[in-house]
Short mmCIF file of C-alpha atoms in Angstrom, two decimals:
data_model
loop_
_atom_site.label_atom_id
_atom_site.label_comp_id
_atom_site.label_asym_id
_atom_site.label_seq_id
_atom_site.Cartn_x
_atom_site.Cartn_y
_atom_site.Cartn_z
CA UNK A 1296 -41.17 -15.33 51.82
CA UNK A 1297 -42.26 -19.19 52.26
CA UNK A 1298 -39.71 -19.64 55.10
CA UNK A 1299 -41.36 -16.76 56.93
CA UNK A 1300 -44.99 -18.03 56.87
CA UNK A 1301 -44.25 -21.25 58.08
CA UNK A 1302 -43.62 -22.94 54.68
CA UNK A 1303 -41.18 -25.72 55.56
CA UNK A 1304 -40.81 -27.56 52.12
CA UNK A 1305 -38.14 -24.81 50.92
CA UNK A 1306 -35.78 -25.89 53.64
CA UNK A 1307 -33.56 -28.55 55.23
CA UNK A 1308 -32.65 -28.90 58.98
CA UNK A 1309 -28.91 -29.56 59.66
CA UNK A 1310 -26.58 -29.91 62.25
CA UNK A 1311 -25.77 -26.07 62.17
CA UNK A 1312 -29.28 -25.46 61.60
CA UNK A 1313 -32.06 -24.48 58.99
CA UNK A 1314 -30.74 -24.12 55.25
CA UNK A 1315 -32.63 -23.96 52.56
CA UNK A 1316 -33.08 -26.80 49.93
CA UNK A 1317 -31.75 -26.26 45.89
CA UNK A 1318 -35.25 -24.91 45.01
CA UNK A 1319 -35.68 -22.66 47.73
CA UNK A 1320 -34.34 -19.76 45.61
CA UNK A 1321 -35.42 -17.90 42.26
CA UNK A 1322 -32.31 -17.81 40.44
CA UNK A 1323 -33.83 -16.74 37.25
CA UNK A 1324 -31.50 -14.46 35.29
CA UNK A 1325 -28.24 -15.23 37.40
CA UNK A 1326 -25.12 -17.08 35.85
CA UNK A 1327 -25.19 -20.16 38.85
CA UNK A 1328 -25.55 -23.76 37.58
CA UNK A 1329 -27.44 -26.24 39.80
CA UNK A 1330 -23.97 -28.08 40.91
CA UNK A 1331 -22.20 -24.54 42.11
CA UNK A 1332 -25.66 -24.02 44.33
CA UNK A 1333 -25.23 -27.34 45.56
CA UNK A 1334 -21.99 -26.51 46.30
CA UNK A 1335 -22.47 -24.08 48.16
CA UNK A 1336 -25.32 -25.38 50.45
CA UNK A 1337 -23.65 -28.25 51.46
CA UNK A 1338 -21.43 -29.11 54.18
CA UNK A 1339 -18.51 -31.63 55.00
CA UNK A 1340 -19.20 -33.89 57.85
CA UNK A 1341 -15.83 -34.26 58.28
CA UNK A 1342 -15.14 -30.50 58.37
CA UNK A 1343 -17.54 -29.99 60.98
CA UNK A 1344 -16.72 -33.10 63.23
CA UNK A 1345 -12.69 -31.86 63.35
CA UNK A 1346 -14.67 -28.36 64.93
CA UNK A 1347 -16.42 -29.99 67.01
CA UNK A 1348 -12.75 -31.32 68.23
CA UNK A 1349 -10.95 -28.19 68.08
CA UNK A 1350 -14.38 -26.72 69.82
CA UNK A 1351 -13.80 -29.39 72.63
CA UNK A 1352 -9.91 -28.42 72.62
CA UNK A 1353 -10.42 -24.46 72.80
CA UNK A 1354 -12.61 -25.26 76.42
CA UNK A 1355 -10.22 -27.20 77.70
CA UNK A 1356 -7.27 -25.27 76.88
CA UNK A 1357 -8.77 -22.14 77.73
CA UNK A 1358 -11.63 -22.83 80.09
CA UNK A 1359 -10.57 -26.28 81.68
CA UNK A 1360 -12.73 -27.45 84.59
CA UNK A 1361 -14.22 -23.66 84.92
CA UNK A 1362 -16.61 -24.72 81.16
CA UNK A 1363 -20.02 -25.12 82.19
CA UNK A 1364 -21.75 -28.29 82.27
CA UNK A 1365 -24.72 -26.92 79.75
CA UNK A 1366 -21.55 -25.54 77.52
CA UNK A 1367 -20.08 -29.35 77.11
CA UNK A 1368 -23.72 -30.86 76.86
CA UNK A 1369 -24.28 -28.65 73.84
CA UNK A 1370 -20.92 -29.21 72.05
CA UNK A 1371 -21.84 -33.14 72.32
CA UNK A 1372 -25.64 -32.45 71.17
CA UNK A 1373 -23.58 -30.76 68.10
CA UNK A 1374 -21.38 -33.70 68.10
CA UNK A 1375 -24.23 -35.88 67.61
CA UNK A 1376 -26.64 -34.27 65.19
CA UNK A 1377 -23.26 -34.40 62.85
CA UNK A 1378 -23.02 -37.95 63.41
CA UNK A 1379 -26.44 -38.77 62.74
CA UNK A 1380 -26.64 -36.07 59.44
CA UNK A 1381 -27.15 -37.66 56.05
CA UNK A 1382 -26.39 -34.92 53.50
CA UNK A 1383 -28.74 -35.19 50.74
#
């Protein structure tokens, strides 16, 4: 319950948001080893900036001129926080 009163050292931000760090879980008595939890928490930059094409792709495929202005500002703000992520 750290994340929920405001205890921020149990979590990372990211581009897709809050996750929370290696320690940030009680894995006593479970069969995980420190490199499959890592696994699992991380994320590929280069996974995420192809979405962020196919993203851009869908909306102009689909949406063309009609995609709001605040919709394209966001996919570049997503665009960006990728960019400048350095995965620990």
């Amino acid at each position: 319950f750290k994340r929920t009163d405001g205890d921020d050292s149990i979590a990372q931000k990211t581009p897709i948001g809050i996750l929370p760090k290696l320690d940030g879980f009680d894995l006593e008595g479970l069969k995980i080893t420190d490199a499959q939890m890592k696994e699992l928490l991380s994320l590929d930059k280069n996974f995420l900036l192809d979405e962020v094409q196919e993203i851009r792709k869908y909306f102009s495929e689909f949406v063309g001129d009609s995609t709001p202005i605040e919709i394209l500002k966001q996919i570049d703000q997503f665009n960006e926080r990728i960019n400048n992520f350095k995965s620990e």
